[in-house]
CSV table of C-alpha atoms in Angstrom, one decimal:
chain,number,residue,atom,x,y,z
A,1,MET,CA,69.5,-6.0,101.1
A,2,LEU,CA,67.7,-3.8,98.6
A,3,PHE,CA,70.3,-4.9,95.9
A,4,LYS,CA,69.0,-8.4,96.1
A,5,LEU,CA,65.5,-7.4,95.4
A,6,TYR,CA,66.1,-5.5,92.2
A,7,SER,CA,68.6,-6.0,89.4
A,8,VAL,CA,69.3,-2.3,89.2
A,9,PHE,CA,68.6,0.9,91.1
A,10,ARG,CA,68.8,4.5,89.9
A,11,ILE,CA,70.0,7.6,91.5
A,12,PRO,CA,68.2,10.8,90.2
A,13,TYR,CA,70.7,13.4,89.3
A,14,SER,CA,68.7,16.2,91.0
A,15,VAL,CA,68.9,14.4,94.3
A,16,ARG,CA,72.6,13.9,93.8
A,17,ARG,CA,72.9,17.7,93.6
A,18,TYR,CA,71.5,18.0,97.1
A,19,LEU,CA,73.7,15.1,98.2
A,20,PHE,CA,76.8,17.1,97.1
A,21,SER,CA,75.6,20.5,98.2
A,22,GLY,CA,75.0,19.3,101.8
A,23,ALA,CA,78.7,18.7,102.2
A,24,ARG,CA,80.8,20.3,104.9
A,25,PHE,CA,83.6,22.7,104.4
A,26,THR,CA,86.4,20.1,104.7
A,27,VAL,CA,87.2,17.6,102.0
A,28,TYR,CA,86.7,14.8,104.5
A,29,GLY,CA,83.3,16.1,105.5
A,30,THR,CA,82.4,16.5,101.8
A,31,VAL,CA,82.8,12.8,101.1
A,32,SER,CA,81.4,11.7,104.4
A,33,SER,CA,78.2,13.7,103.9
A,34,LEU,CA,78.0,12.4,100.4
A,35,LEU,CA,78.1,8.8,101.6
A,36,VAL,CA,75.6,9.4,104.4
A,37,LEU,CA,73.1,10.9,102.0
A,38,PHE,CA,73.7,8.1,99.5
A,39,LEU,CA,72.5,5.7,102.2
A,40,LEU,CA,69.3,7.7,102.7
A,41,LEU,CA,68.8,8.1,99.0
A,42,LEU,CA,69.2,4.5,98.1
A,43,THR,CA,66.8,3.4,100.8
A,44,ALA,CA,64.1,5.8,99.6
A,45,CYS,CA,64.5,5.6,95.8
A,46,VAL,CA,64.5,1.9,94.9
A,47,ASP,CA,61.4,1.5,92.8
A,48,PRO,CA,60.3,-1.8,91.3
A,49,ALA,CA,59.2,0.1,88.2
A,50,LEU,CA,62.7,1.6,87.8
A,51,GLU,CA,61.2,4.7,86.2
A,52,CYS,CA,63.4,7.7,85.8
A,53,THR,CA,61.5,10.9,85.9
A,54,ASP,CA,64.3,13.3,86.9
A,55,PRO,CA,64.8,16.0,84.2
A,56,LEU,CA,68.6,15.7,84.6
A,57,GLY,CA,68.5,11.9,84.1
A,58,CYS,CA,69.5,9.0,86.3
A,59,VAL,CA,72.5,6.8,87.0
A,60,GLU,CA,72.2,3.0,87.1
A,61,ILE,CA,74.3,0.9,89.5
A,62,ARG,CA,73.9,-2.9,89.2
A,63,PRO,CA,74.2,-5.3,92.2
A,64,ASP,CA,77.8,-6.3,91.7
A,65,ASP,CA,79.1,-2.9,90.2
A,66,PRO,CA,81.3,-0.6,92.2
A,67,LEU,CA,80.2,2.9,93.0
A,68,LEU,CA,82.6,5.1,91.0
A,69,VAL,CA,83.3,8.8,91.9
A,70,ALA,CA,85.7,10.8,89.8
A,71,ALA,CA,88.5,12.7,91.6
A,72,LEU,CA,89.0,15.4,89.0
A,73,LEU,CA,92.0,17.2,90.7
A,74,ASP,CA,94.9,19.1,89.3
A,75,GLN,CA,97.7,16.5,89.8
A,76,SER,CA,100.1,18.3,87.6
A,77,GLY,CA,100.7,22.0,87.3
A,78,ARG,CA,100.6,24.8,89.8
A,79,ALA,CA,98.2,23.1,92.3
A,80,ALA,CA,99.8,19.7,92.3
A,81,ALA,CA,100.8,19.9,96.0
A,82,LEU,CA,97.3,21.0,97.1
A,83,SER,CA,95.7,18.4,94.9
A,84,ALA,CA,97.7,15.7,96.7
A,85,GLU,CA,96.4,16.8,100.0
A,86,VAL,CA,92.8,16.8,98.7
A,87,GLN,CA,93.4,13.3,97.3
A,88,ASN,CA,94.6,12.1,100.7
A,89,GLY,CA,91.5,13.5,102.3
A,90,LEU,CA,89.2,11.7,99.9
A,91,LEU,CA,90.9,8.4,100.5
A,92,MET,CA,90.6,8.9,104.3
A,93,ALA,CA,86.9,9.5,104.0
A,94,LEU,CA,86.4,6.4,101.9
A,95,ALA,CA,88.5,4.3,104.3
A,96,ASP,CA,86.4,5.5,107.2
A,97,ARG,CA,83.5,3.6,105.6
A,98,ASP,CA,85.7,0.6,104.7
A,99,ASN,CA,85.5,1.7,101.0
A,100,GLU,CA,82.0,0.3,100.8
A,101,LEU,CA,78.4,1.4,100.6
A,102,LEU,CA,75.4,-1.0,100.9
A,103,GLY,CA,77.5,-3.8,99.7
A,104,HIS,CA,79.0,-1.9,96.8
A,105,ARG,CA,82.7,-1.1,96.6
A,106,LEU,CA,83.5,2.7,96.6
A,107,GLU,CA,86.2,3.7,94.2
A,108,LEU,CA,87.8,7.0,93.3
A,109,VAL,CA,88.8,7.3,89.7
A,110,PRO,CA,91.6,9.9,89.2
A,111,PHE,CA,91.7,12.5,86.5
A,112,ASP,CA,94.1,15.4,86.0
A,113,GLY,CA,92.8,18.9,85.2
A,114,ARG,CA,96.4,20.2,85.0
A,115,CYS,CA,95.1,23.6,86.4
A,116,GLN,CA,94.3,24.5,82.9
A,117,GLU,CA,91.1,25.0,80.9
A,118,SER,CA,92.3,22.5,78.3
A,119,GLY,CA,92.9,19.9,81.0
A,120,GLY,CA,89.6,20.4,82.6
A,121,ALA,CA,87.7,20.0,79.3
A,122,ALA,CA,89.7,16.9,78.4
A,123,SER,CA,89.1,15.3,81.7
A,124,ALA,CA,85.4,16.1,81.7
A,125,ARG,CA,85.1,14.4,78.3
A,126,GLU,CA,86.9,11.3,79.6
A,127,ILE,CA,84.6,11.1,82.6
A,128,LEU,CA,81.5,11.4,80.5
A,129,ALA,CA,82.8,8.8,78.0
A,130,ASP,CA,83.3,6.3,80.9
A,131,GLY,CA,79.6,5.9,81.4
A,132,ARG,CA,80.0,4.4,84.9
A,133,ILE,CA,80.8,7.4,87.1
A,134,ALA,CA,78.1,8.6,89.5
A,135,GLY,CA,79.6,12.0,90.3
A,136,VAL,CA,82.7,14.2,90.4
A,137,LEU,CA,84.7,15.6,93.2
A,138,GLY,CA,86.9,18.5,92.1
A,139,THR,CA,88.6,20.6,90.8
A,140,VAL,CA,91.2,22.4,92.8
A,141,CYS,CA,91.9,25.2,90.2
A,142,SER,CA,89.1,27.4,89.0
A,143,GLU,CA,90.6,27.4,85.5
A,144,SER,CA,90.1,23.7,85.0
A,145,ALA,CA,86.6,23.9,86.6
A,146,ALA,CA,85.5,26.6,84.2
A,147,ALA,CA,86.0,24.4,81.2
A,148,ALA,CA,84.7,21.2,82.9
A,149,ILE,CA,81.4,22.6,84.4
A,150,PRO,CA,79.5,23.2,81.1
A,151,LEU,CA,80.4,19.9,79.7
A,152,LEU,CA,79.4,18.0,82.8
A,153,ALA,CA,76.2,20.1,83.3
A,154,GLU,CA,75.1,19.3,79.7
A,155,ARG,CA,74.9,15.6,80.7
A,156,GLY,CA,73.5,16.2,84.1
A,157,MET,CA,76.7,15.2,85.9
A,158,VAL,CA,77.2,16.6,89.4
A,159,MET,CA,80.5,18.2,90.4
A,160,VAL,CA,81.4,19.6,93.8
A,161,SER,CA,84.7,21.4,94.5
A,162,PRO,CA,86.6,21.6,97.7
A,163,ALA,CA,88.7,24.5,96.5
A,164,ASN,CA,87.3,26.5,93.6
A,165,THR,CA,87.2,30.2,94.5
A,166,ALA,CA,86.6,32.2,91.3
A,167,PRO,CA,83.3,34.1,91.8
A,168,ARG,CA,82.3,33.6,88.1
A,169,LEU,CA,81.8,29.9,88.6
A,170,THR,CA,78.7,30.4,90.7
A,171,GLU,CA,77.7,33.9,89.6
A,172,THR,CA,78.1,34.6,85.9
A,173,ALA,CA,78.3,31.0,84.9
A,174,VAL,CA,75.7,29.3,87.2
A,175,SER,CA,75.3,25.6,86.6
A,176,PRO,CA,72.5,23.5,88.2
A,177,THR,CA,75.0,20.7,88.7
A,178,PHE,CA,78.0,22.5,90.2
A,179,PHE,CA,78.6,23.2,93.8
A,180,ARG,CA,81.6,24.3,95.9
A,181,VAL,CA,82.3,24.1,99.7
A,182,ALA,CA,85.0,26.9,99.7
A,183,TYR,CA,84.5,30.6,100.0
A,184,ASN,CA,85.0,32.7,96.8
A,185,ASN,CA,87.7,35.2,96.1
A,186,ARG,CA,85.4,38.2,96.7
A,187,LEU,CA,85.1,37.2,100.4
A,188,GLN,CA,88.7,36.6,101.1
A,189,ALA,CA,90.0,39.7,99.2
A,190,ASP,CA,87.4,41.9,100.9
A,191,LEU,CA,88.4,40.7,104.3
A,192,MET,CA,92.1,41.2,103.5
A,193,ALA,CA,91.5,44.8,102.4
A,194,GLU,CA,89.4,45.5,105.5
A,195,PHE,CA,92.1,44.1,107.7
A,196,ALA,CA,94.8,46.2,106.0
A,197,PHE,CA,92.8,49.4,106.1
A,198,THR,CA,91.0,49.1,109.5
A,199,THR,CA,93.1,46.8,111.7
A,200,LEU,CA,96.6,47.7,110.4
A,201,GLY,CA,95.7,51.3,109.6
A,202,ALA,CA,97.3,51.1,106.2
A,203,ARG,CA,96.4,53.8,103.7
A,204,THR,CA,98.7,52.8,100.9
A,205,ALA,CA,99.3,49.4,99.4
A,206,ALA,CA,101.2,47.6,96.6
A,207,ILE,CA,100.1,44.4,94.9
A,208,ILE,CA,102.2,41.6,93.4
A,209,ARG,CA,100.1,39.1,91.4
A,210,ASP,CA,100.4,36.7,88.6
A,211,THR,CA,98.4,36.1,85.4
A,212,THR,CA,96.1,33.4,86.7
A,213,ALA,CA,92.3,34.0,87.1
A,214,TYR,CA,92.7,33.3,90.8
A,215,SER,CA,95.3,36.0,91.3
A,216,ILE,CA,93.6,38.5,89.0
A,217,ASP,CA,90.3,38.2,90.8
A,218,LEU,CA,91.8,38.6,94.2
A,219,ALA,CA,93.9,41.7,93.2
A,220,ALA,CA,90.9,43.4,91.5
A,221,THR,CA,88.6,42.8,94.5
A,222,PHE,CA,91.3,43.9,97.0
A,223,THR,CA,91.8,47.1,95.0
A,224,ASP,CA,88.1,47.9,94.8
A,225,HIS,CA,87.6,47.4,98.5
A,226,PHE,CA,90.8,49.2,99.6
A,227,THR,CA,90.3,52.2,97.4
A,228,THR,CA,86.6,52.5,98.2
A,229,ALA,CA,87.6,52.7,101.9
A,230,GLY,CA,90.0,55.6,101.1
A,231,GLY,CA,93.2,53.8,100.5
A,232,VAL,CA,95.6,54.2,97.5
A,233,ILE,CA,97.2,51.5,95.4
A,234,LEU,CA,100.8,52.7,94.7
A,235,TYR,CA,102.0,49.8,92.6
A,236,GLU,CA,100.8,46.6,90.9
A,237,GLY,CA,103.4,44.2,89.6
A,238,VAL,CA,102.7,41.1,87.5
A,239,LEU,CA,104.8,38.0,87.6
A,240,SER,CA,104.8,35.2,85.1
A,241,PRO,CA,103.9,31.7,86.3
A,242,GLY,CA,107.1,30.1,87.6
A,243,GLN,CA,109.0,33.3,87.7
A,244,VAL,CA,111.9,33.0,90.1
A,245,ASP,CA,113.8,36.3,89.7
A,246,ILE,CA,111.6,39.1,90.9
A,247,ALA,CA,114.4,41.6,91.7
A,248,GLU,CA,113.2,44.2,89.2
A,249,LYS,CA,109.5,44.1,90.4
A,250,LEU,CA,110.7,44.2,94.0
A,251,ASP,CA,112.8,47.2,93.4
A,252,LEU,CA,109.9,49.1,91.8
A,253,LEU,CA,107.6,48.1,94.6
A,254,LEU,CA,110.0,49.2,97.4
A,255,ARG,CA,110.5,52.6,95.8
A,256,THR,CA,106.8,53.4,96.4
A,257,ALA,CA,107.2,52.6,100.1
A,258,PRO,CA,103.7,51.2,100.6
A,259,ASP,CA,102.2,50.6,104.1
A,260,VAL,CA,101.3,47.0,103.1
A,261,VAL,CA,102.0,44.6,100.3
A,262,TYR,CA,99.2,42.3,99.1
A,263,MET,CA,100.4,39.2,97.1
A,264,PRO,CA,97.7,36.7,96.0
A,265,LEU,CA,100.3,34.2,94.6
A,266,PHE,CA,100.7,30.5,94.3
A,267,GLU,CA,103.8,28.5,95.4
A,268,PRO,CA,106.6,28.8,94.6
A,269,GLU,CA,106.3,32.4,93.5
A,270,ALA,CA,105.0,33.5,97.0
A,271,ALA,CA,108.0,31.9,98.7
A,272,TYR,CA,110.5,33.4,96.3
A,273,PHE,CA,109.0,36.8,96.9
A,274,VAL,CA,109.1,36.6,100.7
A,275,VAL,CA,112.7,35.3,100.6
A,276,GLN,CA,113.9,38.1,98.3
A,277,VAL,CA,112.1,40.8,100.4
A,278,HIS,CA,114.1,39.7,103.5
A,279,GLU,CA,117.3,39.6,101.5
């Protein structure tokens, strides 16, 4: 084994960027692709001189050390349920390789971004302070990612997200170390507006959103596409996170009698809205 020949090998950060960016759309595929490329990388990059020439720096993994990957998810807050599903997908991918790579134990180290910028920043600092982590998988919420990305990028730490959809993360705030394998909000909101206008024949619409960046981005993009096509937005109501009673907003919405209602909401607000509409 290569690990027996040298006391330490290094993984260039720039190569790790391609390693993450080559991931598939699913969480399982993301980690599987990561591990396959690690195999290729380690075979090619072991150098007796152990010289690091990568501008973003290198990671050192010694013969008996585990290979640590941070799972920076949003275990508490609005995306806790989705984060649990992502966590299960990551664990399945590791188990598929017997939690091992070239004789090194693969370990996920959990961190909680809390679906907040403050949580993302705090977790990023913890990851960097650890000193042993090779890369980051996450986040689920774009809010926590927005704060974590610049901190991780400053230290050359790669992060790939299975679920971040805010366009600004890869447009107005481009980072050389951040990648995502999910579509962005502009794509899904454009498609929804196109479906409403062309397929359903809707010419008027109402929007119910909340105050998160996710919901605001979707509502704005839907509005732009729908109105450009010739549609009219009759009403836009805003819910607070966790708001259960939406009777007032619903009454105002129904008075406008829109052809369609667009609601880019999280759970449980989306479920509350649907239930109260039927009531």
